[in-house]
Amino acid sequence: FNPVTASSPTSGKPIQLLNMPAGVRLVINLHPAQLWSNDRQFAEFRASLGPLGAWLETQITELAKQPPQLIEEMLIGIILGPRGTAPEVAAVVHFAEPQQRAELLRIYNGTPHQEFSTDVKINNGFAYRIVNDKTVAICPELYVEDLATFQNTPAMTSDNLQEILKGTDRERLVSVVFDPNDLEQHRETLFPAEAGLVVEKGLRWLG
């Protein structure tokens, strides 16, 4: 049983790269609270991913600064550089429940990007933008201006990815959008080495 494909078809809107930096080449949209729930089918699915499942949980927690169980939906955008270099990662986190602004400011603290606004903070090389009480956008500091530029208009990416995104459905438990050539060239820097076979298996399951 594969809970990801069993939850399809769904009837959600296409994935859009809102609150994302330009240049994203690999897109992952997932629903962590469901995938990391105590439901047996999802627990079995996570177990089947082996090292990749544990790695993914760690990546989500470190990037979002919250455990997967509190995140209703998470959009992850990966910017790829020259082959062999580490990718840059951005994300839009949608919480399952509204958050108090004071709590968001505590979690996503740092130096204000603009003197008279606390909406965007810079900390340890990352920019954090509080979009509303359920949504936070995160990107490398280098792309901080894009968080405002692409607040209401999807961020620019390749024509190929734009066409693929038109056919996606953000209600699916997991969606992965990429150019196969990019994945082949950057696989060694995108995923842990011990998860190579699991990555291939997971991508086949996801279609």
Coordinates of C-alpha atoms in Angstrom, one line a residue:
F1 CA 0.0 0.0 0.0
N2 CA 1.3 3.4 -1.0
P3 CA -0.5 6.2 0.9
V4 CA 0.9 8.9 -1.4
T5 CA -0.6 7.5 -4.6
A6 CA -3.7 6.3 -2.7
S7 CA -4.6 9.9 -1.9
S8 CA -4.7 10.8 -5.6
P9 CA -6.4 11.9 -7.6
T10 CA -7.2 15.0 -5.6
S11 CA -8.7 18.3 -6.8
G12 CA -6.5 21.0 -5.4
K13 CA -5.0 24.1 -7.1
P14 CA -1.6 23.9 -8.9
I15 CA 1.5 24.5 -6.9
Q16 CA 2.7 28.1 -7.2
L17 CA 6.1 29.4 -6.3
L18 CA 4.8 32.2 -4.2
N19 CA 7.1 33.7 -1.5
M20 CA 9.9 31.8 -3.2
P21 CA 13.2 33.2 -4.6
A22 CA 13.8 33.1 -8.4
G23 CA 15.8 30.3 -9.9
V24 CA 14.3 27.3 -8.1
R25 CA 15.0 24.1 -10.1
L26 CA 13.5 21.4 -7.9
V27 CA 10.2 21.7 -6.1
I28 CA 8.8 19.5 -3.3
N29 CA 5.4 20.1 -1.9
L30 CA 4.3 17.9 1.0
H31 CA 1.9 17.6 3.9
P32 CA 4.1 16.8 6.9
A33 CA 1.4 16.6 9.6
Q34 CA -0.3 13.8 7.7
L35 CA 2.9 12.0 6.7
W36 CA 4.3 12.1 10.2
S37 CA 1.0 11.3 11.9
N38 CA 0.5 8.2 14.1
D39 CA -1.7 6.6 11.4
R40 CA -0.3 3.1 10.7
Q41 CA -0.2 3.4 6.9
F42 CA 1.9 6.6 7.1
A43 CA 4.2 5.1 9.8
E44 CA 4.7 2.1 7.5
F45 CA 5.4 4.4 4.5
R46 CA 8.0 6.4 6.5
A47 CA 9.7 3.1 7.6
S48 CA 9.8 2.0 4.0
L49 CA 11.9 5.1 3.1
G50 CA 14.7 3.9 5.4
P51 CA 17.5 6.5 5.8
L52 CA 15.7 8.9 3.5
G53 CA 12.7 9.2 5.8
A54 CA 14.9 10.1 8.8
W55 CA 17.0 12.5 6.7
L56 CA 13.8 14.2 5.4
E57 CA 12.4 14.6 8.9
T58 CA 15.7 16.2 10.0
Q59 CA 15.7 18.6 7.0
I60 CA 12.2 19.7 7.6
T61 CA 12.7 20.3 11.3
E62 CA 16.0 22.2 10.8
L63 CA 14.7 24.4 8.0
A64 CA 11.2 25.1 9.4
K65 CA 12.4 25.2 13.0
Q66 CA 9.2 23.2 13.9
P67 CA 8.5 19.4 13.9
P68 CA 6.6 18.0 10.9
Q69 CA 3.6 17.2 13.0
L70 CA 2.8 21.0 13.3
I71 CA 3.1 21.7 9.6
E72 CA 0.1 21.3 7.5
E73 CA 1.8 22.0 4.2
M74 CA 5.4 22.8 3.2
L75 CA 6.7 24.0 -0.1
I76 CA 10.4 23.4 -0.6
G77 CA 12.4 25.0 -3.4
I78 CA 15.9 24.0 -4.2
I79 CA 18.3 26.3 -6.2
L80 CA 21.1 24.4 -7.9
G81 CA 24.5 25.8 -8.5
P82 CA 27.5 24.3 -10.4
R83 CA 27.8 20.5 -10.2
G84 CA 29.4 19.4 -7.0
T85 CA 28.3 22.4 -5.0
A86 CA 25.8 22.3 -2.2
P87 CA 22.2 23.4 -3.2
E88 CA 20.5 26.4 -1.7
V89 CA 17.1 25.7 -0.1
A90 CA 14.1 27.9 0.4
A91 CA 10.7 27.0 1.9
V92 CA 7.2 28.2 2.7
V93 CA 5.8 26.7 5.8
H94 CA 2.0 26.6 6.4
F95 CA 1.2 25.7 10.0
A96 CA -1.7 23.5 10.9
E97 CA -3.0 26.1 13.4
P98 CA -2.6 29.9 13.7
Q99 CA 0.4 31.0 15.6
Q100 CA 0.7 34.0 18.0
R101 CA 2.9 36.7 16.3
A102 CA 5.0 37.0 19.5
E103 CA 5.8 33.2 19.2
L104 CA 6.7 33.5 15.5
L105 CA 9.0 36.4 16.3
R106 CA 10.6 34.4 19.0
I107 CA 11.2 31.3 16.8
Y108 CA 12.2 33.3 13.7
N109 CA 14.3 35.9 15.4
G110 CA 17.2 37.9 14.0
T111 CA 18.2 41.3 12.7
P112 CA 15.4 43.2 11.0
H113 CA 16.0 43.5 7.3
Q114 CA 14.3 46.9 7.3
E115 CA 14.7 49.3 10.2
F116 CA 11.0 49.9 10.9
S117 CA 9.6 46.5 10.1
T118 CA 9.8 43.1 12.0
D119 CA 8.2 41.1 9.1
V120 CA 11.6 40.0 7.7
K121 CA 14.5 38.9 10.0
I122 CA 18.0 37.8 9.0
N123 CA 19.7 35.2 11.1
N124 CA 22.7 32.9 10.3
G125 CA 22.5 33.4 6.6
F126 CA 18.8 32.9 6.2
A127 CA 15.9 35.4 5.8
Y128 CA 12.6 34.7 7.5
R129 CA 9.4 36.5 6.5
I130 CA 6.2 36.2 8.5
V131 CA 3.5 36.2 5.8
N132 CA 0.6 35.7 8.2
D133 CA -0.3 33.8 11.4
K134 CA -0.1 30.5 9.6
T135 CA 2.6 31.1 7.1
V136 CA 6.4 31.8 7.2
A137 CA 8.7 32.1 4.1
I138 CA 12.4 31.1 4.4
C139 CA 15.2 31.6 2.0
P140 CA 19.0 32.2 1.9
E141 CA 19.8 35.8 2.9
L142 CA 21.1 36.4 -0.6
Y143 CA 17.6 36.2 -2.0
V144 CA 15.8 38.2 0.7
E145 CA 14.4 40.8 -1.7
D146 CA 12.6 38.0 -3.7
L147 CA 10.4 37.3 -0.7
A148 CA 8.5 40.5 -1.3
T149 CA 8.9 40.5 -5.1
F150 CA 7.2 37.2 -5.5
Q151 CA 4.6 37.5 -2.7
N152 CA 1.7 37.7 -5.1
T153 CA 3.3 36.5 -8.3
P154 CA 5.0 33.1 -8.7
A155 CA 8.8 33.3 -8.7
M156 CA 10.6 32.8 -12.1
T157 CA 11.9 29.4 -13.0
S158 CA 12.6 27.5 -16.2
D159 CA 9.9 27.3 -18.8
N160 CA 9.9 23.5 -18.4
L161 CA 9.2 23.6 -14.7
Q162 CA 6.6 26.3 -15.2
E163 CA 4.7 24.0 -17.6
I164 CA 5.0 21.0 -15.2
L165 CA 3.7 23.0 -12.3
K166 CA 0.6 23.9 -14.1
G167 CA -0.4 20.2 -14.0
T168 CA 0.3 19.7 -10.3
D169 CA -2.1 19.5 -7.4
R170 CA -1.0 21.0 -4.0
E171 CA -3.5 18.7 -2.1
R172 CA -1.5 15.6 -3.0
L173 CA 0.4 14.3 0.0
V174 CA 3.8 14.6 -1.8
S175 CA 4.6 16.3 -5.1
V176 CA 8.1 16.4 -6.6
V177 CA 8.8 18.5 -9.7
F178 CA 12.2 18.6 -11.4
D179 CA 14.1 18.3 -14.6
P180 CA 15.5 14.7 -14.8
N181 CA 18.8 16.1 -16.1
D182 CA 19.2 18.3 -13.0
L183 CA 18.5 15.4 -10.7
E184 CA 21.1 13.2 -12.4
Q185 CA 23.8 15.9 -12.2
H186 CA 23.2 16.9 -8.6
R187 CA 22.0 13.7 -6.9
E188 CA 25.2 13.3 -4.9
T189 CA 24.7 16.8 -3.3
L190 CA 20.9 16.6 -2.9
F191 CA 20.5 13.3 -1.0
P192 CA 22.6 11.3 1.5
A193 CA 24.8 8.7 -0.1
E194 CA 23.2 5.8 1.8
A195 CA 19.8 6.7 0.5
G196 CA 20.5 6.4 -3.2
L197 CA 18.4 3.3 -3.8
V198 CA 15.6 4.6 -1.7
V199 CA 15.6 7.9 -3.6
E200 CA 15.1 6.0 -6.9
K201 CA 12.3 3.8 -5.3
G202 CA 10.6 6.9 -3.8
L203 CA 10.6 8.7 -7.1
R204 CA 9.1 5.7 -8.9
W205 CA 6.3 5.6 -6.3
L206 CA 5.6 9.3 -6.8
G207 CA 5.4 8.9 -10.5

